[in-house]
Coordinates of C-alpha atoms and ligand atoms in Angstrom, one line a residue:
M1 CA -12.8 -28.7 -16.3
L2 CA -11.3 -26.3 -18.8
T3 CA -7.6 -26.3 -19.4
R4 CA -5.4 -23.7 -20.9
P5 CA -2.0 -23.8 -22.5
S6 CA 0.9 -23.1 -20.1
H7 CA 1.8 -19.7 -18.9
D8 CA 5.2 -18.6 -17.6
V9 CA 3.5 -17.2 -14.5
V10 CA 0.1 -17.1 -12.9
V11 CA -0.5 -14.2 -10.5
I12 CA -3.1 -14.8 -7.8
G13 CA -4.7 -11.4 -6.9
A14 CA -5.9 -8.4 -8.9
G15 CA -5.1 -5.8 -6.3
V16 CA -2.4 -3.2 -6.9
V17 CA 0.4 -5.6 -6.0
G18 CA -0.8 -8.4 -8.3
A19 CA -1.4 -5.8 -11.0
A20 CA 2.2 -4.5 -10.7
C21 CA 3.6 -8.1 -10.8
A22 CA 1.6 -8.8 -13.9
Y23 CA 2.7 -5.5 -15.5
Y24 CA 6.4 -6.0 -15.0
A25 CA 6.3 -9.7 -15.8
A26 CA 4.5 -9.0 -19.1
E27 CA 7.0 -6.1 -19.8
A28 CA 9.8 -8.6 -19.3
G29 CA 8.3 -10.8 -22.0
L30 CA 6.7 -13.4 -19.8
S31 CA 3.3 -14.9 -20.6
V32 CA 1.1 -14.0 -17.7
A33 CA -2.3 -14.9 -16.3
V34 CA -4.0 -13.1 -13.4
V35 CA -6.7 -14.8 -11.3
D36 CA -8.9 -13.2 -8.7
R37 CA -11.9 -14.5 -6.9
G38 CA -13.5 -11.0 -7.1
P39 CA -13.2 -7.9 -9.3
V40 CA -10.1 -5.8 -9.9
A41 CA -9.2 -4.0 -6.7
G42 CA -12.0 -5.7 -4.8
G43 CA -9.7 -6.4 -1.8
T44 CA -7.7 -3.9 0.3
T45 CA -6.7 -1.9 -2.8
G46 CA -10.2 -0.7 -3.1
A47 CA -10.5 0.1 0.6
G48 CA -7.4 2.2 1.4
E49 CA -6.0 5.5 0.4
G50 CA -3.4 6.2 -2.2
N51 CA -0.5 7.7 -0.4
L52 CA 3.0 7.0 -1.8
L53 CA 5.1 7.8 1.2
L54 CA 8.7 8.0 2.1
S55 CA 8.1 10.4 5.0
D56 CA 6.8 7.7 7.5
K57 CA 9.5 5.2 6.9
E58 CA 12.6 4.8 9.0
P59 CA 15.9 3.9 7.3
G60 CA 16.0 0.2 6.4
P61 CA 14.7 -2.3 3.9
E62 CA 11.2 -0.8 3.7
L63 CA 12.5 2.6 3.0
D64 CA 14.9 1.1 0.3
L65 CA 11.8 -0.5 -1.3
A66 CA 9.9 2.7 -1.0
L67 CA 12.7 4.7 -2.7
L68 CA 12.8 2.3 -5.6
S69 CA 9.0 2.4 -5.8
S70 CA 8.9 6.2 -5.7
R71 CA 11.2 6.3 -8.8
L72 CA 9.0 3.7 -10.5
W73 CA 5.7 5.5 -9.7
T74 CA 7.2 8.6 -11.3
E75 CA 8.1 6.6 -14.4
L76 CA 4.6 4.9 -14.4
A77 CA 2.9 8.3 -14.2
G78 CA 4.4 9.1 -17.6
R79 CA 3.3 5.8 -19.1
L80 CA -0.2 5.2 -17.6
P81 CA -3.2 7.4 -18.4
A82 CA -3.9 10.6 -16.3
A83 CA -6.9 8.7 -14.8
V84 CA -4.6 7.1 -12.2
E85 CA -4.5 10.6 -10.6
Y86 CA -0.8 10.6 -9.8
E87 CA -0.1 13.7 -7.9
P88 CA 3.5 14.5 -6.7
K89 CA 2.1 16.8 -4.1
G90 CA 4.6 16.3 -1.3
G91 CA 4.0 15.6 2.4
L92 CA 4.0 17.8 5.4
V93 CA 4.6 16.3 8.8
V94 CA 3.9 18.7 11.7
A95 CA 4.9 18.7 15.4
S96 CA 2.7 20.3 18.0
D97 CA 5.5 21.1 20.5
P98 CA 9.3 21.4 20.6
R99 CA 9.8 17.9 22.0
R100 CA 8.0 16.3 19.1
L101 CA 9.8 18.6 16.7
E102 CA 13.1 17.5 18.1
A103 CA 12.1 13.8 17.6
L104 CA 11.0 14.6 14.0
R105 CA 14.4 16.3 13.4
A106 CA 16.3 13.2 14.4
F107 CA 14.0 10.9 12.3
A108 CA 14.4 13.2 9.2
A109 CA 18.2 13.3 9.6
G110 CA 18.3 9.5 9.4
Q111 CA 16.1 9.5 6.4
A112 CA 18.1 12.2 4.6
A113 CA 21.2 10.0 5.0
A114 CA 19.3 7.2 3.2
G115 CA 18.3 9.5 0.3
V116 CA 15.1 11.1 1.3
K117 CA 14.5 14.8 0.7
A118 CA 13.3 16.2 4.0
E119 CA 13.3 20.0 4.6
E120 CA 12.6 21.6 7.9
V121 CA 9.8 24.2 8.0
A122 CA 9.7 26.6 10.9
G123 CA 6.4 26.9 12.8
E124 CA 5.7 30.4 11.5
R125 CA 6.2 29.3 7.8
L126 CA 3.9 26.2 8.0
R127 CA 0.9 28.3 6.9
E128 CA 2.7 29.4 3.7
L129 CA 2.5 25.8 2.7
E130 CA -0.9 25.0 4.2
P131 CA -2.9 28.2 4.8
H132 CA -5.6 26.4 6.8
L133 CA -3.4 24.7 9.2
A134 CA -3.9 25.3 12.9
P135 CA -1.9 28.2 14.4
G136 CA 0.8 27.6 17.1
L137 CA 2.4 24.4 15.8
A138 CA 6.1 24.1 16.7
G139 CA 7.3 23.3 13.1
G140 CA 7.5 20.4 10.7
F141 CA 9.2 18.8 7.7
H142 CA 8.3 19.0 4.1
Y143 CA 8.9 15.7 2.1
A144 CA 9.0 16.6 -1.6
Q145 CA 8.9 13.0 -2.8
D146 CA 5.6 12.0 -1.1
A147 CA 2.9 11.6 -3.7
Q148 CA -0.5 10.1 -4.3
V149 CA -2.5 7.9 -6.7
Q150 CA -6.0 6.6 -7.0
P151 CA -5.3 3.0 -6.0
A152 CA -8.2 1.2 -7.8
L153 CA -7.6 3.0 -11.0
A154 CA -3.9 2.5 -10.8
A155 CA -4.4 -1.3 -10.4
A156 CA -6.9 -1.3 -13.3
H157 CA -4.6 0.6 -15.6
L158 CA -1.5 -1.6 -14.7
L159 CA -3.6 -4.6 -15.6
R160 CA -4.8 -3.0 -18.8
A161 CA -1.2 -2.4 -19.8
A162 CA -0.3 -6.0 -18.9
R163 CA -3.2 -7.2 -21.1
Q164 CA -2.0 -5.1 -24.0
R165 CA 1.2 -7.2 -23.7
G166 CA -0.8 -10.4 -23.8
A167 CA -1.6 -11.1 -20.1
E168 CA -4.9 -12.9 -19.5
L169 CA -7.3 -12.0 -16.7
Y170 CA -9.7 -14.4 -14.9
L171 CA -12.1 -12.6 -12.5
G172 CA -14.6 -14.2 -10.2
E173 CA -12.6 -17.4 -9.8
A174 CA -11.2 -18.3 -6.4
V175 CA -8.0 -20.3 -6.4
T176 CA -8.7 -23.5 -4.4
G177 CA -5.6 -25.5 -5.0
L178 CA -2.0 -25.3 -6.2
P179 CA -1.3 -28.4 -8.3
T180 CA 2.3 -29.7 -8.0
G181 CA 4.6 -31.5 -10.4
P182 CA 7.7 -33.7 -10.0
G183 CA 9.5 -33.1 -6.7
G184 CA 6.4 -31.3 -5.3
A185 CA 7.1 -28.1 -7.2
V186 CA 4.1 -25.8 -7.6
R187 CA 3.0 -25.9 -11.2
G188 CA -0.1 -23.8 -11.5
V189 CA -3.4 -23.0 -9.9
R190 CA -6.8 -24.7 -9.7
T191 CA -10.2 -22.9 -9.6
A192 CA -13.7 -24.4 -9.8
R193 CA -13.6 -23.7 -13.6
R194 CA -10.1 -24.5 -14.7
E195 CA -6.6 -25.4 -14.1
L196 CA -3.9 -23.0 -15.3
A197 CA -0.5 -24.7 -15.7
A198 CA 2.5 -22.4 -15.2
G199 CA 6.2 -22.5 -14.5
A200 CA 5.6 -20.1 -11.5
V201 CA 2.8 -18.9 -9.3
V202 CA 2.9 -15.5 -7.5
N203 CA 0.9 -15.2 -4.3
A204 CA -0.4 -11.6 -4.4
A205 CA -3.4 -12.3 -2.3
G206 CA -2.8 -9.5 0.1
T207 CA -4.4 -10.1 3.5
W208 CA -5.4 -13.6 2.4
G209 CA -1.8 -14.4 1.4
G210 CA -1.5 -16.7 4.4
E211 CA -4.4 -18.8 3.2
L212 CA -2.8 -19.2 -0.3
A213 CA 0.5 -20.1 1.3
A214 CA -1.2 -22.8 3.3
L215 CA -2.5 -24.3 0.0
A216 CA 1.2 -25.1 -0.7
G217 CA 1.7 -26.3 2.8
V218 CA 3.9 -23.4 4.0
N219 CA 3.4 -20.9 6.8
L220 CA 3.1 -17.1 6.1
P221 CA 1.4 -15.4 9.1
V222 CA -0.5 -12.6 7.4
L223 CA -3.1 -11.0 9.7
P224 CA -5.6 -8.3 9.0
R225 CA -5.0 -4.8 10.5
R226 CA -8.2 -2.8 10.3
G227 CA -8.3 0.8 9.2
F228 CA -11.2 3.3 8.8
V229 CA -11.2 6.3 6.5
L230 CA -13.5 9.3 6.6
V231 CA -14.6 11.0 3.4
T232 CA -15.8 14.7 3.6
E233 CA -18.1 16.5 1.2
P234 CA -16.3 17.9 -1.8
L235 CA -14.4 21.1 -0.9
P236 CA -12.2 23.6 -2.7
R237 CA -8.5 22.9 -2.2
V238 CA -8.3 23.5 1.6
V239 CA -5.5 20.8 2.0
R240 CA -2.7 21.0 -0.5
H241 CA -0.2 18.4 0.7
K242 CA -0.5 15.1 2.5
V243 CA -0.5 16.4 6.1
Y244 CA -0.1 14.4 9.3
A245 CA 1.1 14.8 12.9
A246 CA 4.5 13.4 14.0
D247 CA 2.7 10.8 16.2
Y248 CA 1.6 8.9 13.1
V249 CA 5.0 7.5 12.5
A250 CA 5.0 5.7 15.9
D251 CA 1.5 4.3 15.2
V252 CA 2.6 2.8 11.9
A253 CA 5.6 1.1 13.5
S254 CA 3.6 -0.2 16.5
G255 CA 3.1 -3.9 16.7
S256 CA 0.3 -3.6 19.2
A257 CA -3.1 -5.1 18.4
A258 CA -4.8 -2.1 20.3
L259 CA -6.4 0.8 18.5
Q260 CA -4.1 3.6 17.2
T261 CA -5.4 6.7 15.6
S262 CA -3.5 9.7 14.3
A263 CA -5.1 11.6 11.5
V264 CA -3.6 11.8 8.0
V265 CA -5.4 14.5 6.0
E266 CA -5.3 14.9 2.2
G267 CA -7.3 16.6 -0.5
T268 CA -8.3 14.7 -3.7
P269 CA -8.6 16.0 -7.2
S270 CA -12.4 15.5 -7.1
G271 CA -12.9 17.6 -4.0
P272 CA -13.5 15.3 -0.9
V273 CA -10.9 15.4 1.8
L274 CA -9.8 11.9 3.0
I275 CA -9.1 11.5 6.7
G276 CA -7.4 8.3 7.6
A277 CA -6.5 6.1 9.2
S278 CA -6.9 4.1 12.3
R279 CA -5.0 0.9 13.0
E280 CA -6.2 -2.1 15.1
R281 CA -6.0 -5.8 14.9
V282 CA -9.6 -7.1 15.4
G283 CA -9.7 -9.9 12.8
F284 CA -12.0 -9.3 9.9
D285 CA -14.6 -7.5 12.0
R286 CA -16.5 -5.1 9.7
T287 CA -18.5 -3.3 12.4
L288 CA -18.5 0.4 12.1
S289 CA -16.8 2.0 15.1
P290 CA -18.2 5.5 15.9
E291 CA -15.5 5.9 18.6
V292 CA -12.7 5.5 16.0
L293 CA -14.5 7.8 13.5
R294 CA -14.9 10.5 16.3
R295 CA -11.2 10.3 17.2
L296 CA -10.1 10.6 13.6
A297 CA -12.5 13.6 13.0
A298 CA -11.3 15.3 16.1
Q299 CA -7.6 14.9 15.3
A300 CA -8.2 16.2 11.7
A301 CA -10.0 19.2 13.0
E302 CA -7.2 19.9 15.4
L303 CA -4.8 20.0 12.4
F304 CA -7.2 21.9 10.2
P305 CA -9.8 23.8 12.3
V306 CA -11.8 24.6 9.1
L307 CA -12.7 20.9 8.9
A308 CA -14.8 21.1 12.1
R309 CA -17.6 22.7 10.1
V310 CA -17.4 20.3 7.2
R311 CA -19.8 17.4 6.7
V312 CA -18.6 13.8 6.5
L313 CA -20.3 12.0 3.7
R314 CA -19.2 8.5 4.4
A315 CA -16.7 6.2 6.1
Y316 CA -15.2 3.0 4.8
R317 CA -12.9 0.4 6.2
G318 CA -10.3 -2.1 5.0
F319 CA -8.0 -4.8 6.3
R320 CA -4.3 -4.2 5.8
P321 CA -2.1 -7.3 5.2
Y322 CA 0.0 -7.3 8.3
L323 CA 3.1 -9.4 8.9
P324 CA 4.6 -9.3 12.4
D325 CA 7.8 -7.5 11.4
H326 CA 6.0 -4.9 9.2
L327 CA 7.9 -6.0 6.1
P328 CA 6.2 -7.7 3.1
A329 CA 7.1 -11.1 1.8
I330 CA 8.7 -10.8 -1.6
G331 CA 10.3 -13.5 -3.6
A332 CA 10.7 -17.2 -4.2
D333 CA 9.7 -19.5 -1.4
P334 CA 12.5 -22.1 -0.8
R335 CA 10.0 -24.3 1.0
A336 CA 7.8 -24.6 -2.1
P337 CA 9.7 -24.5 -5.4
G338 CA 7.7 -22.6 -8.1
L339 CA 5.8 -20.4 -5.5
Y340 CA 6.7 -16.7 -5.2
H341 CA 5.1 -14.4 -2.6
A342 CA 4.3 -10.7 -3.1
C343 CA 2.1 -9.9 -0.1
G344 CA 1.9 -8.5 3.4
H345 CA 2.6 -4.9 2.6
E346 CA 0.4 -3.7 5.4
G347 CA -0.4 0.1 5.1
A348 CA 2.0 0.7 2.3
G349 CA 1.1 -1.6 -0.5
I350 CA 0.0 1.1 -2.9
G351 CA 3.3 2.8 -2.5
L352 CA 5.4 -0.4 -2.6
A353 CA 3.6 -2.2 -5.4
P354 CA 5.8 -1.2 -8.4
A355 CA 9.1 -2.1 -6.7
T356 CA 7.5 -5.4 -5.6
G357 CA 6.3 -6.1 -9.1
L358 CA 9.7 -5.3 -10.6
L359 CA 11.6 -7.4 -8.1
I360 CA 9.4 -10.4 -8.7
A361 CA 9.8 -10.0 -12.5
R362 CA 13.5 -9.8 -12.1
Q363 CA 13.5 -13.1 -10.0
L364 CA 11.3 -14.8 -12.5
T365 CA 13.6 -14.0 -15.4
G366 CA 16.8 -14.6 -13.5
A367 CA 17.9 -11.0 -13.8
R368 CA 19.8 -9.2 -11.1
P369 CA 17.5 -7.8 -8.4
D370 CA 17.6 -4.0 -7.9
L371 CA 18.0 -4.5 -4.1
D372 CA 18.7 -7.2 -1.6
L373 CA 15.6 -9.4 -1.1
A374 CA 16.9 -11.1 2.1
P375 CA 14.9 -9.0 4.5
F376 CA 11.7 -9.9 2.6
R377 CA 12.3 -13.7 2.6
P378 CA 8.9 -15.5 2.9
D379 CA 10.4 -18.2 5.1
R380 CA 11.7 -15.8 7.8
F381 CA 8.9 -16.6 10.3
P382 CA 9.0 -19.7 12.6
A383 CA 6.8 -22.5 11.3
Ligands
FAD1 C1 -7.7 2.3 5.6 C2 -6.5 1.9 4.8 C3 -5.7 2.9 4.3 C4 -4.6 2.6 3.5 N1 -3.9 3.6 3.0 C5 -2.8 3.4 2.2 C6 -2.0 4.4 1.7 O1 -2.3 5.6 1.8 N2 -0.9 4.1 0.9 C7 -0.5 2.8 0.8 O2 0.5 2.5 0.1 N3 -1.3 1.8 1.3 C8 -2.4 2.0 2.0 N4 -3.1 1.0 2.5 C9 -2.6 -0.4 2.4 C10 -2.9 -0.8 1.0 O3 -4.3 -0.6 0.7 C11 -2.6 -2.3 0.9 O4 -1.3 -2.6 1.4 C12 -2.7 -2.8 -0.6 O5 -3.9 -2.5 -1.1 C13 -2.5 -4.3 -0.7 O6 -2.6 -4.6 -2.0 P1 -2.6 -6.1 -2.5 O7 -2.7 -6.1 -3.9 O8 -1.5 -6.8 -1.8 O9 -3.9 -6.8 -1.8 P2 -5.4 -6.7 -2.2 O10 -5.8 -5.4 -2.9 O11 -6.3 -7.1 -1.0 O12 -5.5 -7.8 -3.4 C14 -5.5 -9.2 -3.1 C15 -6.5 -9.8 -4.0 O13 -6.3 -11.3 -3.8 C16 -7.6 -11.8 -4.1 N5 -7.7 -13.1 -3.5 C17 -7.5 -13.5 -2.2 N6 -7.6 -14.8 -2.0 C18 -7.8 -15.3 -3.3 C19 -8.0 -16.6 -3.8 N7 -8.1 -17.7 -3.0 N8 -8.2 -16.8 -5.1 C20 -8.2 -15.7 -6.0 N9 -8.0 -14.5 -5.5 C21 -7.8 -14.3 -4.2 C22 -8.5 -10.8 -3.4 O14 -9.8 -11.0 -3.9 C23 -7.9 -9.5 -3.7 O15 -8.5 -8.8 -4.8 C24 -4.2 1.3 3.3 C25 -5.1 0.3 3.8 C26 -6.2 0.6 4.5 C27 -7.1 -0.5 5.0

């Protein structure tokens, strides 16, 4: 058994959330170690899309977190290499009929009051923003703050920056235990190869965050919510913004285990168009579902008829870390001193990662948090 000198904090998980926690903790001057059982971004971070969205969030704690994160992503874009493919491209949400447009209007008014920039676009002007959009749509809203990154590269570069500030990275090592000290406080992590002693442990294990919590004897009901994404052949820029139909917002907020699809379409700097994403709770079932892929493709072609003639190169799936109230768990766990959680971000973990990392670093150093952490308390679920 190898042992190492103490760290201030060990972060479990080298996905985008763990990477952001490591980045901000190292920036705050803490000594950091990151442990992952696989490679960097080998979990959901490597199996999602990179949308940084305000447009799909209703006013409330998640939107507050997203607003903070949106500012931080802009800052990070200036600090991290261009390879993270940060694109402040804006989002366009469209409504097919006047009833849906009216609902969108009410939704956008609430968001605007919370600080989101949302500008109505009349039906006849939509194609000025997106020339290939289907004709006859009732109208939509342009969200200037919506942006995009390449998630795996963003995680890798956040970790690289953390390592430049002294963070250590242990890959290919599963955490199998959380050793405790006096009074039962969590005092580090155990893998098959070593024990890392630390003053604090951050659970950034994403969809597997519940299993990590259980190692400390506490309940955190993280469940997988499966999503498929279609990847087209490389195309010239036929889709300029992140574009989706108004129905998507209801799907995101749904707590149903049943299948929901409403296509979200976006171009990428390298050419392929990404068409995501379905939502269903079917455990960790990796079976490809042609029915889901057909539905996504049909909805994308409804929005952009030009896509009907484009080949799909591949499809992939991932498992979003779902908590029953759709909010992540962020902060110290009063049931297990020394243990902090930063997981359960469902379909928004790429967007919400920087704010999560910063808030965790603030708590670890005893600094004032940038926003109220109460809605994200990890002990808010019944045992
Ligand atoms: C189809 C799809 C589309 C999506 N699109 C978007 C989007 O556009 N925008 C957005 O913001 N979000 C999106 N998401 C959600 C986003 O991908 C996730 O919220 C985010 O990646 C979660 O990051 P994470 O770091 O918490 O988890 P992960 O990336 O899963 O990282 C957790 C890590 O913990 C490690 N781990 C687990 N258990 C252990 C253990 N015992 N010991 C050591 N390591 C362990 C895992 O190996 C893993 O690397 C999408 C998700 C899917 C599936």
